Coordinates of C-alpha atoms in Angstrom, one line a residue:
M1249 CA 167.2 190.6 16.6
A1250 CA 166.2 187.0 17.0
G1251 CA 168.5 185.3 19.5
Q1252 CA 170.4 188.5 20.3
P1253 CA 170.1 190.1 23.7
R1254 CA 168.1 193.3 23.5
Y1255 CA 170.8 195.5 25.0
L1256 CA 173.2 194.4 22.2
W1257 CA 170.6 195.2 19.6
L1258 CA 170.0 198.6 21.1
A1259 CA 173.8 199.2 21.3
D1260 CA 174.1 198.4 17.6
R1261 CA 171.3 201.0 16.8
L1262 CA 173.2 203.7 18.7
R1263 CA 176.7 202.6 17.6
T1264 CA 176.1 202.9 13.9
P1265 CA 175.3 206.7 13.8
I1266 CA 178.3 207.3 16.0
L1267 CA 180.7 205.5 13.8
N1268 CA 179.4 206.9 10.6
G1269 CA 179.5 210.5 11.9
E1270 CA 175.8 211.2 12.1
L1271 CA 176.3 211.8 15.8
T1272 CA 179.3 214.1 16.2
P1273 CA 181.5 214.3 19.3
G1274 CA 179.8 216.1 22.2
T1275 CA 176.3 215.1 21.1
R1276 CA 174.1 214.3 24.1
L1277 CA 172.4 210.9 23.8
P1278 CA 168.8 210.4 24.9
S1279 CA 168.3 209.5 28.5
R1280 CA 167.8 205.9 29.6
S1281 CA 164.1 206.4 30.1
R1282 CA 163.7 208.0 26.7
L1283 CA 165.6 205.3 25.0
A1284 CA 163.4 202.7 26.7
R1285 CA 160.3 204.4 25.4
E1286 CA 161.6 205.0 21.9
Y1287 CA 162.9 201.4 21.4
E1288 CA 160.3 199.7 23.5
V1289 CA 162.7 198.1 25.9
S1290 CA 163.2 198.3 29.6
E1291 CA 165.4 200.9 31.3
Q1292 CA 167.7 198.1 32.4
V1293 CA 168.2 197.2 28.8
S1294 CA 169.0 200.8 27.8
R1295 CA 171.3 201.2 30.8
H1296 CA 173.3 198.1 29.7
A1297 CA 173.5 199.3 26.2
L1298 CA 174.8 202.7 27.2
R1299 CA 177.4 201.1 29.6
L1300 CA 178.6 198.9 26.7
L1301 CA 179.2 201.9 24.5
V1302 CA 181.0 203.6 27.4
S1303 CA 183.3 200.5 27.8
E1304 CA 183.9 200.6 24.0
G1305 CA 185.2 204.2 24.3
L1306 CA 182.4 205.6 22.0
V1307 CA 180.4 207.3 24.8
E1308 CA 181.3 209.0 28.0
A1309 CA 179.0 209.3 31.1
R1310 CA 178.9 212.7 32.8
P1311 CA 177.5 212.5 36.3
G1312 CA 174.3 214.5 36.7
S1313 CA 174.3 215.4 33.0
G1314 CA 173.9 212.2 30.9
Y1315 CA 175.7 210.3 28.1
Y1316 CA 177.6 212.0 25.4
V1317 CA 179.4 210.9 22.2
R1318 CA 183.0 210.9 23.0
S1319 CA 185.6 212.9 21.2
V1320 CA 188.1 210.9 19.2
P1321 CA 191.4 211.1 21.1
Q1322 CA 194.7 212.1 19.4
I1323 CA 196.8 209.1 18.6
H1324 CA 200.5 209.1 19.3
R1325 CA 202.7 206.5 17.5
F1326 CA 205.8 205.3 19.2
S1327 CA 208.4 204.2 16.6
R1328 CA 210.1 200.9 17.7
T1329 CA 212.7 200.8 14.9
D1330 CA 215.1 203.7 15.3
R1331 CA 217.8 204.8 17.8
A1332 CA 215.2 206.8 19.7
S1333 CA 213.2 203.7 20.3
G1334 CA 213.0 202.8 24.0
S1335 CA 214.7 206.0 25.1
G1336 CA 211.5 207.3 26.8
V1337 CA 208.2 208.7 25.8
E1338 CA 208.9 210.4 22.4
P1339 CA 207.1 211.7 20.4
L1340 CA 205.2 213.1 23.4
C1341 CA 206.3 216.1 25.5
R1342 CA 208.7 214.6 28.1
R1343 CA 208.6 215.4 31.9
D1344 CA 211.4 213.7 33.9
L1345 CA 210.2 212.6 37.3
D1346 CA 213.1 211.1 39.2
T1347 CA 216.2 208.9 39.2
V1348 CA 216.7 206.9 42.4
T1349 CA 218.5 203.9 43.6
E1350 CA 216.5 201.0 45.0
K1351 CA 216.8 197.3 45.6
A1352 CA 215.7 195.1 42.7
C1353 CA 212.4 193.3 43.2
D1354 CA 211.9 189.7 41.9
L1355 CA 210.5 190.9 38.5
V1356 CA 213.3 193.3 37.8
S1357 CA 216.0 191.0 39.0
R1358 CA 214.8 188.3 36.7
R1359 CA 214.7 190.6 33.7
L1360 CA 218.2 191.9 34.5
A1361 CA 219.6 188.5 35.5
I1362 CA 220.8 189.8 38.8
R1363 CA 220.1 188.8 42.4
D1364 CA 217.0 189.9 44.3
G1365 CA 217.9 193.0 46.3
D1366 CA 220.8 194.1 44.1
A1367 CA 221.0 197.9 43.7
V1368 CA 219.6 199.3 40.6
Y1369 CA 219.0 202.8 39.2
R1370 CA 215.3 203.5 38.6
T1371 CA 214.4 206.3 36.2
R1372 CA 210.8 207.5 35.5
C1373 CA 209.4 210.1 33.1
L1374 CA 206.0 211.0 31.8
G1375 CA 204.8 211.6 28.3
L1376 CA 202.2 214.4 28.0
T1377 CA 200.0 215.9 25.3
D1378 CA 198.4 219.2 25.9
G1379 CA 199.6 218.9 29.5
V1380 CA 197.7 215.6 30.0
P1381 CA 199.9 212.5 30.9
V1382 CA 199.2 209.6 28.6
A1383 CA 202.3 207.4 29.0
L1384 CA 204.7 206.5 31.8
H1385 CA 208.2 205.2 31.1
T1386 CA 210.1 203.4 33.9
A1387 CA 213.6 202.0 33.4
W1388 CA 215.9 199.9 35.6
E1389 CA 219.7 199.5 35.3
P1390 CA 222.2 197.6 37.5
M1391 CA 224.0 200.1 39.6
L1392 CA 227.3 198.3 39.3
L1393 CA 227.2 198.9 35.5
T1394 CA 228.1 202.6 35.6
H1395 CA 228.5 203.4 39.3
G1396 CA 231.5 205.7 39.9
T1397 CA 231.4 207.0 36.3
L1398 CA 229.7 210.1 34.8
R1399 CA 227.5 207.8 32.7
T1400 CA 224.9 206.9 35.2
P1401 CA 221.2 207.7 34.5
A1402 CA 221.5 210.5 37.0
D1403 CA 224.4 212.1 35.1
A1404 CA 222.8 211.8 31.6
E1405 CA 221.9 214.9 29.7
P1406 CA 218.2 215.2 28.9
G1407 CA 217.3 213.3 25.8
T1408 CA 220.4 211.1 25.8
S1409 CA 219.5 207.6 24.6
V1410 CA 220.5 204.6 26.6
L1411 CA 222.5 203.3 23.6
D1412 CA 224.6 206.5 23.5
R1413 CA 225.0 206.7 27.3
L1414 CA 226.1 203.1 27.9
G1415 CA 228.1 203.1 24.7
A1416 CA 230.2 206.0 26.1
A1417 CA 230.8 203.9 29.2
G1418 CA 232.1 201.1 27.0
V1419 CA 228.9 199.0 27.2
I1420 CA 227.8 198.3 23.6
I1421 CA 224.1 197.5 23.2
D1422 CA 223.8 195.0 20.3
R1423 CA 220.4 193.4 20.9
V1424 CA 216.9 194.5 22.0
V1425 CA 214.1 192.3 23.1
E1426 CA 210.6 193.7 23.3
E1427 CA 207.3 192.2 24.6
V1428 CA 204.0 193.9 24.1
G1429 CA 200.9 193.3 26.0
V1430 CA 197.8 194.7 27.8
R1431 CA 197.3 194.6 31.6
P1432 CA 195.3 196.4 34.2
L1433 CA 196.7 199.7 35.4
R1434 CA 198.3 199.5 38.8
E1435 CA 197.7 202.0 41.6
P1436 CA 201.1 203.8 41.6
E1437 CA 200.9 204.2 37.9
A1438 CA 197.3 205.3 38.0
S1439 CA 198.0 208.3 40.2
M1440 CA 200.7 209.5 37.8
L1441 CA 198.6 209.0 34.7
Q1442 CA 195.5 210.4 36.3
L1443 CA 193.5 207.3 35.4
A1444 CA 191.5 204.9 37.4
A1445 CA 193.4 201.8 38.6
G1446 CA 192.3 198.7 36.9
L1447 CA 191.8 200.2 33.4
P1448 CA 193.5 198.3 30.6
V1449 CA 196.7 199.9 29.4
L1450 CA 199.3 199.1 26.7
V1451 CA 202.6 197.8 28.2
V1452 CA 205.9 197.5 26.3
E1453 CA 208.6 195.5 28.2
R1454 CA 211.9 196.3 26.6
T1455 CA 215.3 195.0 27.5
H1456 CA 218.7 196.0 26.1
Y1457 CA 221.5 193.5 25.9
N1458 CA 225.3 193.6 25.7
G1459 CA 225.9 190.2 24.2
Q1460 CA 224.0 187.8 26.4
R1461 CA 224.0 190.2 29.4
P1462 CA 220.9 192.4 30.0
V1463 CA 222.0 195.9 30.8
E1464 CA 218.8 197.9 31.0
T1465 CA 215.1 197.0 31.1
S1466 CA 212.1 199.3 31.0
D1467 CA 208.3 199.4 30.9
L1468 CA 206.4 201.8 28.7
V1469 CA 202.8 202.0 30.1
G1470 CA 200.4 204.0 27.9
S1471 CA 196.8 204.8 27.6
V1472 CA 195.1 202.6 25.0
D1473 CA 193.1 205.6 23.8
H1474 CA 196.2 207.6 22.9
C1475 CA 199.2 205.2 22.3
R1476 CA 200.0 203.0 19.4
L1477 CA 203.3 201.2 18.5
L1478 CA 204.6 201.6 14.9
Y1479 CA 206.9 198.9 13.5
R1480 CA 208.6 199.2 10.1
L1481 CA 210.1 195.8 9.1
S1482 CA 212.5 195.2 6.3
L1483 CA 212.0 192.0 4.5
S1484 CA 214.9 190.3 2.9
R1485 CA 214.1 188.1 -0.1
T1486 CA 216.0 185.0 -1.0
P1487 CA 216.9 185.0 -4.7
R1488 CA 215.2 182.3 -6.7
R1489 CA 217.4 179.5 -7.9
T1490 CA 217.5 179.1 -11.7
R1491 CA 217.8 175.7 -13.2

């Protein structure tokens, strides 16, 4: 323990039995005062140790009750390598929220290479597991691309991929660019995902292209507890030259 803050040392002592299964999900941990007595530390140290385990997702605090070992959440993997990729929130249960027209903000206009204020279709849907929302998908598309046709996002049959819909309108998607990151959850998203604003969330920014023209861009915002991205990459090998 030399040179290590005491709250980190105490957190290690509690973390080990949680990770190896000695303390099963739902087990109530000792109170701060009891931990302080048992490990001969101050209550401030035990409080910091418990808060650290909460931030790591191993422990949950229940107001008025105490600290409990957290249940391991079910993980949902989003395939990024097939035709369903980027079409929404599969493999979760999908709930369509709305399709509206709005003026493109600076961020969306840059991603779609259009002017600020140009009209776009915005489509949103939730991905749920056991009725609990864990992912939000928001897509934007230039209105001029399909306006006046029966191939707009508002006209699409449920489950129709953007590749098939735009392909039927004569817009062939031949390239996809995806950027993955983590950022704080924003307030409008937080209310839909029933999470606290500011929590870290997984974000996938995905843009579909027709040649050099971006034709649709989307954000997949997911709970870091429940969502993972699955990539399957084919590796081509260059034949060795023989002398």
